[in-house]
XYZ file of C-alpha atoms in Angstrom:
206
model
C 0.027 0.195 0.032
C 2.598 2.404 0.969
C 4.469 1.485 -2.300
C 1.210 2.252 -3.984
C 0.819 5.650 -2.391
C 4.513 6.360 -3.505
C 3.829 5.318 -6.867
C 0.529 7.830 -7.045
C 2.487 10.800 -5.803
C 5.640 10.263 -8.249
C 2.832 10.132 -11.321
C 1.073 13.206 -9.544
C 4.337 15.423 -9.579
C 5.671 13.881 -12.918
C 2.269 15.095 -14.336
C 2.562 18.374 -12.750
C -0.804 17.900 -10.695
C -3.257 17.054 -13.513
C -5.594 14.249 -13.377
C -5.611 11.267 -15.861
C -8.032 13.071 -18.408
C -6.234 16.207 -18.556
C -3.230 14.383 -19.273
C -4.904 12.506 -21.960
C -6.256 15.389 -23.178
C -3.039 17.637 -23.244
C -1.037 14.717 -24.844
C -3.366 14.739 -28.105
C -2.537 18.546 -27.797
C 1.290 18.011 -27.663
C 0.976 15.317 -30.519
C -0.440 18.288 -32.862
C 2.647 20.463 -32.080
C 4.739 17.076 -32.572
C 3.068 15.685 -35.940
C 6.705 13.639 -36.704
C 6.377 11.775 -33.089
C 9.818 12.991 -32.204
C 8.690 12.817 -28.231
C 9.615 17.081 -28.107
C 9.062 19.901 -29.931
C 11.613 22.220 -31.347
C 12.589 26.101 -30.918
C 10.058 26.937 -33.656
C 7.107 24.687 -32.541
C 7.834 25.765 -28.948
C 7.877 29.702 -29.784
C 4.458 29.225 -31.678
C 3.117 27.546 -28.811
C 3.886 29.825 -26.408
C 2.614 32.568 -28.476
C -0.515 30.229 -28.523
C -0.908 29.652 -24.668
C 0.436 33.258 -23.523
C -0.723 35.700 -26.604
C -0.749 38.478 -23.834
C 2.654 37.698 -22.800
C 4.360 37.040 -26.312
C 2.620 40.397 -27.921
C 3.238 42.699 -24.832
C 6.540 44.502 -24.350
C 6.142 45.062 -20.545
C 4.713 41.685 -20.010
C 7.277 39.478 -21.994
C 9.460 39.241 -19.221
C 7.141 37.087 -17.376
C 6.802 34.530 -20.677
C 10.864 34.625 -20.666
C 10.874 33.380 -16.965
C 8.502 30.779 -17.510
C 10.364 29.495 -20.585
C 13.793 29.564 -18.831
C 11.901 27.552 -15.599
C 10.508 25.042 -17.916
C 13.294 24.939 -20.627
C 16.208 24.351 -18.101
C 18.547 22.735 -21.001
C 18.180 25.839 -22.912
C 18.139 24.270 -25.913
C 14.533 25.267 -26.594
C 13.294 21.323 -26.620
C 10.007 20.797 -25.039
C 8.829 17.141 -24.116
C 5.589 16.060 -22.813
C 6.324 16.691 -19.387
C 7.652 19.986 -19.813
C 4.639 20.942 -21.840
C 2.517 19.903 -18.758
C 4.671 21.841 -16.611
C 4.229 24.950 -18.924
C 0.299 24.283 -18.890
C 0.515 24.458 -15.081
C 2.910 27.848 -15.090
C 0.007 29.125 -17.144
C -2.973 28.435 -15.308
C -0.747 29.554 -12.022
C 0.029 33.025 -13.755
C -3.403 33.285 -14.996
C -4.879 32.350 -11.237
C -2.601 35.310 -9.750
C -3.627 37.585 -12.374
C -7.422 37.025 -11.695
C -7.297 37.617 -7.878
C -4.983 40.720 -8.652
C -7.694 42.136 -10.753
C -10.419 41.185 -8.596
C -8.540 42.801 -5.427
C -7.938 46.135 -7.561
C -11.409 46.104 -8.538
C -12.653 45.690 -5.015
C -10.477 48.327 -3.974
C -11.159 51.043 -6.637
C -15.095 50.253 -6.437
C -14.880 50.390 -2.359
C -17.390 48.059 -1.869
C -17.534 46.272 1.494
C -16.694 42.609 1.971
C -20.813 41.662 2.220
C -21.219 43.472 -0.939
C -18.804 42.148 -2.801
C -19.926 38.650 -1.545
C -23.640 39.566 -2.641
C -22.618 40.569 -6.060
C -20.701 37.517 -6.620
C -23.478 35.499 -5.538
C -25.726 37.655 -8.218
C -22.665 36.764 -10.644
C -22.298 33.147 -10.316
C -26.058 32.510 -10.354
C -26.501 34.130 -13.392
C -23.323 32.562 -15.059
C -25.492 29.625 -16.371
C -22.673 28.610 -19.015
C -19.942 28.561 -16.308
C -17.618 30.707 -18.182
C -17.055 33.176 -15.681
C -18.502 35.847 -17.992
C -21.869 37.256 -18.174
C -22.443 39.002 -21.786
C -24.386 42.217 -22.293
C -27.820 40.936 -22.630
C -27.785 38.555 -19.333
C -26.712 41.948 -17.032
C -29.627 43.887 -18.848
C -31.777 40.889 -17.640
C -30.482 41.535 -14.103
C -31.199 44.939 -14.096
C -34.420 44.416 -15.562
C -35.275 42.537 -12.309
C -34.874 45.941 -10.455
C -36.015 48.611 -12.698
C -37.921 47.737 -16.226
C -35.247 48.230 -19.165
C -36.827 50.627 -21.754
C -35.171 51.151 -25.168
C -33.610 54.228 -23.798
C -32.235 52.807 -20.968
C -30.471 50.048 -23.007
C -29.159 52.217 -25.146
C -27.667 54.051 -21.878
C -26.367 50.815 -20.702
C -24.461 50.189 -23.757
C -22.997 53.682 -23.308
C -21.567 52.640 -19.653
C -20.598 49.464 -20.473
C -18.332 50.854 -23.573
C -16.857 53.139 -20.928
C -16.174 50.643 -18.043
C -15.627 47.159 -19.672
C -12.174 46.768 -21.475
C -12.597 42.983 -22.560
C -10.017 41.991 -25.218
C -11.643 38.634 -26.089
C -15.258 39.896 -26.310
C -16.057 43.616 -25.314
C -19.555 42.661 -24.859
C -18.761 40.161 -21.767
C -17.834 40.971 -18.830
C -15.910 38.991 -15.893
C -16.188 39.432 -12.319
C -13.837 42.329 -11.399
C -15.512 44.240 -14.709
C -18.604 43.407 -13.310
C -17.795 45.030 -10.029
C -16.446 47.946 -11.874
C -19.588 48.373 -13.666
C -22.048 48.093 -10.762
C -20.289 50.822 -9.321
C -20.282 52.885 -12.135
C -24.185 52.440 -12.092
C -24.837 53.119 -8.489
C -22.847 56.290 -8.845
C -24.805 57.593 -11.658
C -28.101 56.048 -10.187
C -28.711 53.987 -13.321
C -32.836 54.005 -13.645
C -33.283 55.059 -10.134
C -31.336 51.956 -8.905
C -30.139 52.994 -5.546
C -33.561 53.781 -4.602
C -35.263 50.424 -5.782
C -32.231 48.478 -4.321
C -33.065 49.766 -0.984
C -36.629 49.536 -1.189
C -35.443 45.273 -2.021
C -33.139 45.368 0.731
């Protein structure tokens, strides 16, 4: 039993913490970058892979040092050759970086919006309940539906919401979807301008 546990732990470390189904999925992705079946990808393929996995780092002069640190950490030999287990470690670094960035963005949004801890929890519950697709984002129409529950959304209010949205939401992938930090910023702006008399209506619901 002890040997079995050691084997499991060794496999877990070798697979960079990913489970069997994730490893199978990533192996298929790795094979697409290694069509000749060499067991590793070279410098050119590795560069393209990094640009695909970390586009915001590969194309940003300010963020590029982060990508170089990740590459140096994974490619310890410095030859630009990445085998499958290096690839798993690269994916793990990518997710760690994304989690850190998401945490920092949310922390900054909370500070900027001056919401209390309870208000943030309330907004998070609203956001999660509305995120039926579990994409960690809400499209414009879904946010409009949430606001409609508080105050009927006329065509004029929809147009006003679009204007406010363009001012607040800076989504690069989809400018008409918000993640939770931008959702907080949007709610802060709507409360500040008392959009559709939202403050009085929220007070009535409280």
